[in-house]
Coordinates of C-alpha atoms in Angstrom, one line a residue:
X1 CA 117.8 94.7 109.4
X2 CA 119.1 90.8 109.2
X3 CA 120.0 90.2 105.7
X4 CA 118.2 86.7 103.8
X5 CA 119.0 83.8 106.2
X6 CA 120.4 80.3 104.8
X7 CA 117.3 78.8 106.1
X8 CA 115.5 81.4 103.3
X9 CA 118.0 80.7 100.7
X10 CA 117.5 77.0 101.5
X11 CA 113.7 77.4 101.1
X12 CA 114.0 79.4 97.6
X13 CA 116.4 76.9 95.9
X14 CA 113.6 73.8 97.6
X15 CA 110.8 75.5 95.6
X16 CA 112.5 76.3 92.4
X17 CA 113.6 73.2 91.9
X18 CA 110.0 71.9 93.3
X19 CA 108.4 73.9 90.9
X20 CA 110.7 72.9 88.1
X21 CA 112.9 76.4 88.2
X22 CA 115.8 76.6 86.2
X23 CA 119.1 78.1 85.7
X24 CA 117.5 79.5 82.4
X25 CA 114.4 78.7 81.5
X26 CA 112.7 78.8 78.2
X27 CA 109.5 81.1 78.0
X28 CA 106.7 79.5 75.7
X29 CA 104.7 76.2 76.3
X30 CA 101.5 75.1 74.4
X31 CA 101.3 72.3 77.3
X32 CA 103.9 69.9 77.6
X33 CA 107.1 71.1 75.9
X34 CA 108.9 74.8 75.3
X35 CA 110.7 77.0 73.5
X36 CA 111.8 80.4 73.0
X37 CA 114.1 82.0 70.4
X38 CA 114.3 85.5 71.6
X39 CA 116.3 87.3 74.0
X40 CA 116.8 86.4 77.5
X41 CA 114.9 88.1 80.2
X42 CA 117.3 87.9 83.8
X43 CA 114.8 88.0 87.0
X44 CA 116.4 89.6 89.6
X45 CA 114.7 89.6 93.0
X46 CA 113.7 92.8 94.5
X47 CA 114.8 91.3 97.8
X48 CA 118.4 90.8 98.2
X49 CA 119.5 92.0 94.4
X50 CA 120.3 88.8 93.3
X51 CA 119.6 86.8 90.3
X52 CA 117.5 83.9 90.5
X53 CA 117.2 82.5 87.3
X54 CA 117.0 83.7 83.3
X55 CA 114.3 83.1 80.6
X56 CA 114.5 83.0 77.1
X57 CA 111.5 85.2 75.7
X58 CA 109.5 84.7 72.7
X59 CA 109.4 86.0 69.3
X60 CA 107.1 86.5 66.6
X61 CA 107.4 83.6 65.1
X62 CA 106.6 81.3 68.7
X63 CA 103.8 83.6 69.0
X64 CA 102.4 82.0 66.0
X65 CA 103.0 78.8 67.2
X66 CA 100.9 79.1 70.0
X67 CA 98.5 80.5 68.3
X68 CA 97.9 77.8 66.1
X69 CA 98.2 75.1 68.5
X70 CA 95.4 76.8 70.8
X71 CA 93.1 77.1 67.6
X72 CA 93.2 73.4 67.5
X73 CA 92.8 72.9 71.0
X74 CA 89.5 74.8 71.2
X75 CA 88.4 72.4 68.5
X76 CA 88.8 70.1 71.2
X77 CA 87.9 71.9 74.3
X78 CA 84.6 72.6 73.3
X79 CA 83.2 70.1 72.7
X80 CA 84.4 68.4 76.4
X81 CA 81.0 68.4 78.6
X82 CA 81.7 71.5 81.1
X83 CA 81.6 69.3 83.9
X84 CA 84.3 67.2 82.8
X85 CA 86.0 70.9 82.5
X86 CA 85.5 71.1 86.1
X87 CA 86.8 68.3 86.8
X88 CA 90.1 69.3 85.0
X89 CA 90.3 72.2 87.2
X90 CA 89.3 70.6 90.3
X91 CA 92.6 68.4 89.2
X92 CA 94.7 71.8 88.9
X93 CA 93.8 73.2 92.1
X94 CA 94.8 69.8 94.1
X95 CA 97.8 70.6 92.6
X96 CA 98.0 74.4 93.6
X97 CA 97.6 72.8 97.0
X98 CA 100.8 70.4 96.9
X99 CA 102.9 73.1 95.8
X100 CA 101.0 76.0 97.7
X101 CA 103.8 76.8 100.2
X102 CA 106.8 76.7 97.3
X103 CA 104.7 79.1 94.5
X104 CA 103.9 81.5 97.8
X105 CA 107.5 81.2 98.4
X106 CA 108.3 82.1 95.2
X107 CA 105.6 84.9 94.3
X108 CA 107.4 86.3 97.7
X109 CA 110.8 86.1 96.5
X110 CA 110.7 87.2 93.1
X111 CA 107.9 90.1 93.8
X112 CA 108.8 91.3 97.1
X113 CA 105.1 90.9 98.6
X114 CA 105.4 88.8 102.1
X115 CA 105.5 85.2 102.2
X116 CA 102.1 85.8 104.1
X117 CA 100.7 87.3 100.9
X118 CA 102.2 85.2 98.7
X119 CA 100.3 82.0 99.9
X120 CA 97.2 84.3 100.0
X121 CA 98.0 84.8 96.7
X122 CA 98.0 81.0 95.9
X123 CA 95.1 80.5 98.0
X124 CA 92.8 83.0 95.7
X125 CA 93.6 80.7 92.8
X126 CA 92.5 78.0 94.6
X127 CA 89.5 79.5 95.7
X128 CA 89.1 80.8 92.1
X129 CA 88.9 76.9 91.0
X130 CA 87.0 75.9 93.3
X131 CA 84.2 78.6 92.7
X132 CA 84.9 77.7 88.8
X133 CA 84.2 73.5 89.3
X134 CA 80.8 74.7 90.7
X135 CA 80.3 77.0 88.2
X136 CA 81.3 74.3 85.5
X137 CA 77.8 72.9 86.0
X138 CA 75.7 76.4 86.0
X139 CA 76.6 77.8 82.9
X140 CA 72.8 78.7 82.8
X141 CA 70.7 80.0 79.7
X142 CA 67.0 81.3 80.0
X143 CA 64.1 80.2 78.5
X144 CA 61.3 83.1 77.2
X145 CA 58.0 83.2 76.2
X146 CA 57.0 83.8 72.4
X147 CA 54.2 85.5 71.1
X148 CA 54.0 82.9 68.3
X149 CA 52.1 80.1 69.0
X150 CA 53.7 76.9 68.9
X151 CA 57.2 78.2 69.4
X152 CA 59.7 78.2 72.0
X153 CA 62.4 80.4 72.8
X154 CA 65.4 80.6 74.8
X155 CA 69.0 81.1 75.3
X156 CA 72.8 79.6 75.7
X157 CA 76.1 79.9 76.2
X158 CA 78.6 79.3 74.3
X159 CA 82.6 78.8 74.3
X160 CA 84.2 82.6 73.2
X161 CA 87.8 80.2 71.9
X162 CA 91.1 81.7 72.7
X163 CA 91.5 84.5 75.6
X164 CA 94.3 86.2 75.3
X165 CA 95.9 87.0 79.4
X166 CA 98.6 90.2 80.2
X167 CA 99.2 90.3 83.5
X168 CA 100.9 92.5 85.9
X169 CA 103.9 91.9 88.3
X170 CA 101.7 93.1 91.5
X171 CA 99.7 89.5 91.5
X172 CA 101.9 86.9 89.3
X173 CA 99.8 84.6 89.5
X174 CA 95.8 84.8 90.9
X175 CA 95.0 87.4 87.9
X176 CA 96.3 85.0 85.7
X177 CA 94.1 82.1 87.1
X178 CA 91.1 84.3 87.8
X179 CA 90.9 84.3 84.1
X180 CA 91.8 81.0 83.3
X181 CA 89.6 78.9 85.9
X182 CA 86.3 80.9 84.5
X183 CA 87.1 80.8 80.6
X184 CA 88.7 76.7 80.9
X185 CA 85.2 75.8 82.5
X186 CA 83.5 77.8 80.0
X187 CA 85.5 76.1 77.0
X188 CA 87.6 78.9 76.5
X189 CA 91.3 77.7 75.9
X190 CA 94.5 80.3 77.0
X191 CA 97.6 81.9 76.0
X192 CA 99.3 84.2 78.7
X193 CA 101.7 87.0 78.6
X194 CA 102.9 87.5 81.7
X195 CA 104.7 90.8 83.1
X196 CA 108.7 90.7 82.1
X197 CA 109.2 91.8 85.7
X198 CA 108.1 88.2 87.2
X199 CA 108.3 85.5 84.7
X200 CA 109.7 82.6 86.6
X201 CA 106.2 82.5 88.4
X202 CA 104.4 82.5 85.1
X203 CA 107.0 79.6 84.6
X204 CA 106.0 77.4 87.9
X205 CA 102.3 78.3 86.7
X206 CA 102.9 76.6 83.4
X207 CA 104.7 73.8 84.5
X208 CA 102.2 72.8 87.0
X209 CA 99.4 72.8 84.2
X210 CA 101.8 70.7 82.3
X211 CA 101.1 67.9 85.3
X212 CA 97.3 68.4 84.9
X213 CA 97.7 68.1 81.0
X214 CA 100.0 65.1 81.0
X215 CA 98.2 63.4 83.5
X216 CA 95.1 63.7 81.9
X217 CA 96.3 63.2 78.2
X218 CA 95.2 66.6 77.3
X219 CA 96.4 68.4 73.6
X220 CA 98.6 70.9 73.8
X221 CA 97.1 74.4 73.6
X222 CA 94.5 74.8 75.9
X223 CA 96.9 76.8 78.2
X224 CA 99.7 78.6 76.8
X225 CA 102.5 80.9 78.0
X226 CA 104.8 83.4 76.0
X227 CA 107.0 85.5 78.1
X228 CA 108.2 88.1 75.4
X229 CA 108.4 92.1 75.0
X230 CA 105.5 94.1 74.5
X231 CA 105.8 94.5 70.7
X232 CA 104.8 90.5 70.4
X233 CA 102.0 91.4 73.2
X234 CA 100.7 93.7 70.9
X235 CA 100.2 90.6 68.3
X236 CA 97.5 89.2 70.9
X237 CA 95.8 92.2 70.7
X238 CA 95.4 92.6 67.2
X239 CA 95.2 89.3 66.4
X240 CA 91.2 88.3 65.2
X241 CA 91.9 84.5 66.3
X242 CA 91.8 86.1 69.7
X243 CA 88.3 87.6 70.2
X244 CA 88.6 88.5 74.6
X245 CA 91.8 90.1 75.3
X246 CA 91.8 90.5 79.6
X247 CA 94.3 92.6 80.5
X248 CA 95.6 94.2 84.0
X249 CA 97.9 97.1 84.1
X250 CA 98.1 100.6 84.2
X251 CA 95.6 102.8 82.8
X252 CA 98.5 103.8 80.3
X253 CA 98.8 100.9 79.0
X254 CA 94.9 100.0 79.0
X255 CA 93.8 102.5 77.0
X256 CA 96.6 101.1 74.4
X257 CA 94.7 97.8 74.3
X258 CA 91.2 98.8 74.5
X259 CA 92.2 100.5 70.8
X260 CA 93.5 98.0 69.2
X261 CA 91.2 95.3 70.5
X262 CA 88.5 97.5 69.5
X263 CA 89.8 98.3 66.0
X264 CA 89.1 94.6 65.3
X265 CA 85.7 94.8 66.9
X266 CA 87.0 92.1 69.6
X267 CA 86.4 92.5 73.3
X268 CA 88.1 93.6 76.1
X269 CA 87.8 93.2 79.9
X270 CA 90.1 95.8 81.3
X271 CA 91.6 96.0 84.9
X272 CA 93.4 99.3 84.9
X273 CA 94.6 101.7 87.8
X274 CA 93.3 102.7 90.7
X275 CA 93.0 106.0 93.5
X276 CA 91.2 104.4 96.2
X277 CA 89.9 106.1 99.3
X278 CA 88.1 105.9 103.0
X279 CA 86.2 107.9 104.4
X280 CA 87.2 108.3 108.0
X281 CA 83.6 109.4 109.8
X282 CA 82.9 110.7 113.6
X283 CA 81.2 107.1 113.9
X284 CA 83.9 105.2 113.0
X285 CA 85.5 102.7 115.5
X286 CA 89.0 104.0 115.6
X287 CA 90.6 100.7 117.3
X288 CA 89.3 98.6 114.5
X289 CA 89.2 101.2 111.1
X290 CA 93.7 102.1 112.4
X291 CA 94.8 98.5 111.3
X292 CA 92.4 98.5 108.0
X293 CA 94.1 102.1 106.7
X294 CA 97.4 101.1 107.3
X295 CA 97.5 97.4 105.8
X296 CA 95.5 99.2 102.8
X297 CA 98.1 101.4 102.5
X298 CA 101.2 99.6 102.8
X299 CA 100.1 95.9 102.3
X300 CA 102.0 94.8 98.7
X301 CA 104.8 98.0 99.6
X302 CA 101.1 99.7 98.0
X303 CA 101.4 98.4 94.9
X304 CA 98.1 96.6 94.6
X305 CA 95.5 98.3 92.8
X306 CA 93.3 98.4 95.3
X307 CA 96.0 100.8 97.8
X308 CA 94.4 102.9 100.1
X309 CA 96.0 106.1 98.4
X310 CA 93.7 108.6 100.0
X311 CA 91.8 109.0 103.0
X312 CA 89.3 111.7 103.7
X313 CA 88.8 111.7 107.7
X314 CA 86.1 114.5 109.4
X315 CA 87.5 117.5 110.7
X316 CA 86.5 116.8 114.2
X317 CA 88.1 114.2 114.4
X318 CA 91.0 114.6 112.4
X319 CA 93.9 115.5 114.1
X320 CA 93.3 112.1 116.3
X321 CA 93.7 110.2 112.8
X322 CA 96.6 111.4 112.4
X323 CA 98.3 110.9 115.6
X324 CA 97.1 107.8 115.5
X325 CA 98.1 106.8 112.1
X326 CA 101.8 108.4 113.1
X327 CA 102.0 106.1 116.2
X328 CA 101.0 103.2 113.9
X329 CA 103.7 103.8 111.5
X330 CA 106.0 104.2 113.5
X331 CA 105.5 100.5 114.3
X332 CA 106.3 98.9 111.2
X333 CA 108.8 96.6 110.1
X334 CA 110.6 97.3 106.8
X335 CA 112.3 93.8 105.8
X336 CA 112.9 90.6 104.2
X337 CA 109.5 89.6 103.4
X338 CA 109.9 85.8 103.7
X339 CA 110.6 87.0 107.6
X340 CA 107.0 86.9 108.6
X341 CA 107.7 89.0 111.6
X342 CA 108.0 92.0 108.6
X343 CA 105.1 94.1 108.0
X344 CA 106.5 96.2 104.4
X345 CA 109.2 94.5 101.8
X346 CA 110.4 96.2 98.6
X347 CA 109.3 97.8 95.4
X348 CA 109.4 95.6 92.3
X349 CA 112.6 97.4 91.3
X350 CA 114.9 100.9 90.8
X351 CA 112.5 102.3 88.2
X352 CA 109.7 101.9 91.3
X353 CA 111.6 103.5 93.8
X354 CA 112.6 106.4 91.7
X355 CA 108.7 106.8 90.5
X356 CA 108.2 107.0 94.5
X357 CA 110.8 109.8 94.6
X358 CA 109.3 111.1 91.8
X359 CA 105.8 111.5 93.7
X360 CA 107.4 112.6 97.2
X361 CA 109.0 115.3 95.2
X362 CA 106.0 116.6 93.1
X363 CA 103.5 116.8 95.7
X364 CA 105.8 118.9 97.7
X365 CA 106.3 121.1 94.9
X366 CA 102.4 121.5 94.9
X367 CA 102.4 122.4 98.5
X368 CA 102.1 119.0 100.5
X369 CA 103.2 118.8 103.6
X370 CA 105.0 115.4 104.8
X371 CA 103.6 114.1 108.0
X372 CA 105.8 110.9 108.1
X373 CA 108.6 111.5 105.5
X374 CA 109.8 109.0 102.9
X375 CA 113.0 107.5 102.2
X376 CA 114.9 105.0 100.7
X377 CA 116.7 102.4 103.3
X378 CA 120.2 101.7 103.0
X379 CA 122.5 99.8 104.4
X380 CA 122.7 96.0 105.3
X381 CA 119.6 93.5 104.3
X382 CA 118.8 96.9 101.8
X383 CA 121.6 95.9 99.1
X384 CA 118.8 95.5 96.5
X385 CA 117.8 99.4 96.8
X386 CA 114.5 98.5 96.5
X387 CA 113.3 99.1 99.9
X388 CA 111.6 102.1 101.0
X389 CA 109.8 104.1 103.9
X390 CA 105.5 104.2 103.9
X391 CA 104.8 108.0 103.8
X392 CA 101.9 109.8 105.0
X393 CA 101.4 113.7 103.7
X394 CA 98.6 116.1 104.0
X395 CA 97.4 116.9 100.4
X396 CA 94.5 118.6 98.8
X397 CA 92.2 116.0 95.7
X398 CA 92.6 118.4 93.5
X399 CA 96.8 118.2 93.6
X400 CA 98.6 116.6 90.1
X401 CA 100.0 113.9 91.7
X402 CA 97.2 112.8 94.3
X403 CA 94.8 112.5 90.8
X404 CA 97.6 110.3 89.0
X405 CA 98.5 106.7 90.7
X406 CA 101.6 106.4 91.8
X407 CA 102.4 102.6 92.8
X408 CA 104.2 103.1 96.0
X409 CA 103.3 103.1 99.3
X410 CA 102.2 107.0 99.8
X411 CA 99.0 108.1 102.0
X412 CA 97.1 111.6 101.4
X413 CA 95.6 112.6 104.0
X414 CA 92.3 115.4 104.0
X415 CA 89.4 116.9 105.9
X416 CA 86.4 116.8 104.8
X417 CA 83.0 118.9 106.7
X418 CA 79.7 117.3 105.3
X419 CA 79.7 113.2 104.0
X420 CA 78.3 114.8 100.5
X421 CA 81.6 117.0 100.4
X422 CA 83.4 113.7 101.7
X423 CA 81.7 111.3 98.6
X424 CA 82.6 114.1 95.9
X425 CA 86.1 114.2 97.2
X426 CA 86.1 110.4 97.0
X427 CA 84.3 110.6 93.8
X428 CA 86.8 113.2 92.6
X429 CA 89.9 111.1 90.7
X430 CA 90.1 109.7 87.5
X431 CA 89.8 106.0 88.8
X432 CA 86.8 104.2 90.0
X433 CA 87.8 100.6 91.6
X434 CA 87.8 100.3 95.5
X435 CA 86.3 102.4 98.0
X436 CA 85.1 102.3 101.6
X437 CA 83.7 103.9 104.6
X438 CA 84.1 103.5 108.1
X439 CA 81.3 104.2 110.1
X440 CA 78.8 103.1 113.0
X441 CA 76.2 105.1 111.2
X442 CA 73.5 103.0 108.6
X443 CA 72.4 106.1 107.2
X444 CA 75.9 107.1 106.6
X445 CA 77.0 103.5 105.2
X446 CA 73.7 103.5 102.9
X447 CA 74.5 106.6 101.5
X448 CA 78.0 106.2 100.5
X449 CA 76.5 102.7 99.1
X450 CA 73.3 104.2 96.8
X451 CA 73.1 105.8 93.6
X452 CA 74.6 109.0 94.6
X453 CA 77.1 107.1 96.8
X454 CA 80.8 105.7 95.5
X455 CA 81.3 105.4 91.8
X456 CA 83.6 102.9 92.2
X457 CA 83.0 98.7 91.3
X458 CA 83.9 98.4 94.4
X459 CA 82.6 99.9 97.7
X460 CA 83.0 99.1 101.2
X461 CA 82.1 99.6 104.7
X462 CA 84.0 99.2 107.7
X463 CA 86.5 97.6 106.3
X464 CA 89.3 98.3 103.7
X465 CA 89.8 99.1 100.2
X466 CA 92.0 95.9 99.9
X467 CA 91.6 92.3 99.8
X468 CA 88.5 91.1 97.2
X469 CA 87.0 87.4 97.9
X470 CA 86.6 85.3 94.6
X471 CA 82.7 85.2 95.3
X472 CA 82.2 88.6 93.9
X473 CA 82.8 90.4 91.1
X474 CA 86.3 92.1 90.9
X475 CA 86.8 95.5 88.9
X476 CA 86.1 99.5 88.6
X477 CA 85.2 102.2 86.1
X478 CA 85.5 105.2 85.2
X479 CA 89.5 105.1 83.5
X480 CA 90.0 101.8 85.8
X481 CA 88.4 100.2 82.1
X482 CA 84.9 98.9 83.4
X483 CA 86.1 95.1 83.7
X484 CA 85.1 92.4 86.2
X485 CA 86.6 89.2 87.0
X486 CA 86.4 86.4 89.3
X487 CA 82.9 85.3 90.6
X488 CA 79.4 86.4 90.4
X489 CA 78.3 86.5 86.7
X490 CA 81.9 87.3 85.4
X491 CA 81.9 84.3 83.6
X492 CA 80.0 85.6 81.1
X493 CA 82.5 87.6 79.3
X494 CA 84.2 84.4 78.7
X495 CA 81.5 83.0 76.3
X496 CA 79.3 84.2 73.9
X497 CA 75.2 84.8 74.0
X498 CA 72.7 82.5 71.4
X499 CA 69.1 83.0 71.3
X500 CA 67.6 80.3 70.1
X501 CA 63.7 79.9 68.1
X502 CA 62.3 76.9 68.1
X503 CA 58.9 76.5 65.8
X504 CA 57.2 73.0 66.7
X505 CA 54.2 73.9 64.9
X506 CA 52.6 73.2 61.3
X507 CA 52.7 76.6 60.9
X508 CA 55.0 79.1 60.3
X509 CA 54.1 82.5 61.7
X510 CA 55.8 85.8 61.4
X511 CA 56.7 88.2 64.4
X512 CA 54.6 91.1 64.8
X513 CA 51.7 89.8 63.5
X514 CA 53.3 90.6 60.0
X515 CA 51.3 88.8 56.9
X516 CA 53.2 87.2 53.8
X517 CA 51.7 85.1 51.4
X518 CA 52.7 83.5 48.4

């Protein structure tokens, strides 16, 4: 493979410095300044090895101050018309549109994902504040009927105040803004821990709101970033200033949150792992489902939530899956992912490619068999060990390892007879996010899609398990926590329900029909 050009190297330094990248960086920011007075984080990128720039993190004590600069920043926030909160936003995403190509670049560099994905990242938070200016004037109550006469009742939203944001190093950025486009409209103001494994984009995120907020003459506070260790993370999460704590991550570390948030009596909106499958039936259309497994599989070096981990193909038609499958794999390109003739880039770092090990290793010992073996590549344009080979194995559900998510780009492959034996296999994991089927068949597609269908949030036919649009609502169950983000009527977790009595009589009535005089 041909190592990082000078025309890639040429393009990173361009968009750090476009994006306000330094040499070290300081990792907390109510708006338009920062600080940091903890340790410094070094971000090395996955793709050549090399260091691209160092951030000092925060400590308890920053925590604190962002806190109580986003407590009086709600003060203000709230009481901003939502439409005029739109606008704002509207304002940031012409922004994410200058600097779309450098934050792609960027996203690319210092997570690995190809530059292809990258500016798909960029583009979801664009989309994302698009869908949220809309949205800013549709924040819509309901009105009800009494049974008193001369009353009125309905309902409203209201502002929630401060949301709390961990993110994960899989998607650097949209999560983030998925969060923040919906709860800014809404009246919501921010703070964001971002994942230690990519803060510089968390950086370029900030620095760009910093143009919106100076431009506009906004106070500091209504979006905040503290890059810091977990322990200060878990100050956010027990903290009662912060009543919606949104966090994406591993189911591990999900349940963690979900505690202490809950010990408080706060909220939650949990995205947490997932073990996603197709379902490969007799009526599929092979030529078009082949492309939609694989990129599901290895799209992100499979570390997106919504992988294609599993696939459960008919028995008559399996063994032509799999040949086909092989053949397609055989095909890819395993590279520098700003080279946009690559198809796979690296794992996030050593501790992912020895988890991928890990896996290859314990669902052998269970009694998979390899079909397309793994690997680690060496050699030149592979200095950063970070790159490995997309595997395919044959594995039965029920195996250790094919129940537990490993964040690498691993297929299991089964049969299944019957599509009820298919759906309970499907159904048959811990998780519950994506799903899909590919089929020609509508009573086939209608089934997997009714009540004794998927139990996933999400579920599919004839396409993939990856690659959500904005307009719907993003999230799973079971232990993937039950959250949703993005569009639909996600915005609601963002705000808080009021029911409202209004009595414009002379009279003052009591609810069911109950009598008290004086």
């Amino acid at each position: 493979m041909e190592t990082i050009t000078e025309k890639d190297v040429f393009g990173i330094q361009k968009a750090l410095k476009s994006l306000g990248i330094k040499e070290v960086n300081d990792g907390c920011s109510t708006g338009t300044g920062y600080f940091g007075g903890g340790d410094v984080i070094e971000s090395y990128s996955p793709v050549d090895g090399k260091l691209i720039a160092s951030v000092k993190t925060g400590t308890k004590q920053d925590y604190e101050k962002i806190l109580q600069s986003a407590v009086e920043a709600f003060k203000y926030w709230r009481k901003i018309p939502a439409p005029a909160r739109g606008e704002i936003v509207r304002k940031f995403a012409e922004k994410l549109r200058l600097h779309k190509d450098d934050l792609g670049k960027l996203v690319s560099y210092e997570m690995g994902k190809s530059f292809q994905e990258g500016l798909g990242e960029v583009q979801e938070m664009i989309d994302i504040c698009d869908f949220a200016v809309g949205l800013s004037r549709q924040l819509h109550g309901l009105t009800m009927h009494s049974e008193r006469p001369d009353h009125r009742m309905y309902e409203q939203w209201h502002p929630l105040g401060i949301i709390g944001i961990i993110s994960a190093f899989n998607f650097p950025v949209a999560v983030w803004n998925w969060n923040t486009a919906l709860a800014w409209v809404s009246g919501d103001v921010c703070v964001w821990k971002p994942s230690s494994k990519t803060p510089l984009c968390a950086v370029a995120c900030q620095n760009i709101w910093n143009e919106v907020a100076r431009e506009n003459k906004l106070p500091d506070g209504i979006s905040s970033l503290i890059v810091c260790s977990s322990k200060v993370g878990e100050l956010m999460c027990e903290d009662s200033r912060v009543p919606l704590v949104s966090a994406t991550g591993s189911t591990r570390v999900g349940k963690i949150v979900g505690v202490k948030v809950a010990e408080r009596f706060g909220r939650s909106l949990l995205e947490l792992g997932g073990n996603n499958a197709i379902i490969v039936t007799p009526e599929a259309d092979l030529q078009m489902c082949i492309p939609g497994i694989v990129f599901g599989a290895v799209g992100t070096a499979g570390q997106r939530c919504t992988t294609t981990r599993r696939l459960i193909i008919h028995e008559s038609i399996y063994d032509s899956v799999k040949e086909k499958l092989v053949k397609a794999y055989s095909q890819l390109r395993i590279g520098n992912p700003l080279d946009e003739n690559n198809h796979v880039g690296p794992l996030i770092d050593k501790t992912a490619v020895k988890d991928y090990q890990s896996a290859i290793e314990r669902l052998i010992s269970e009694g998979g068999k390899m079909i397309v073996p793994g690997g680690v590549l060496e050699g030149k344009g592979y200095e950063s060990e970070c790159y490995v080979k997309p595997a395919i194995a044959e594995a039965k559900n029920e195996f250790a390892i094919v129940q537990h998510e490993t964040f690498a780009p691993i297929l299991y492959i089964m049969k299944y007879k019957t599509i009820e034996e298919a759906i309970a296999l499907q159904n048959g994991v811990p998780q519950g996010l994506s799903s899909s089927i590919m089929t020609n068949s509508m009573r086939e597609a209608e089934k997997f899609l009714s009540c004794e269908g998927s139990d996933c949030g999400i579920a599919n036919v004839n396409i993939g398990t990856s690659g959500a649009e904005i307009g719907g609502a993003f999230g799973g169950e079971k232990e993937t926590g039950g959250g949703r983000e993005s569009g639909s009527d996600a915005w609601k977790i963002y705000m808080r329900r009021q029911t409202n009595t209004i009595n414009y009589g002379t009279k003052l009535p009591l609810a069911q029909g109950i009598k008290f005089e004086i």
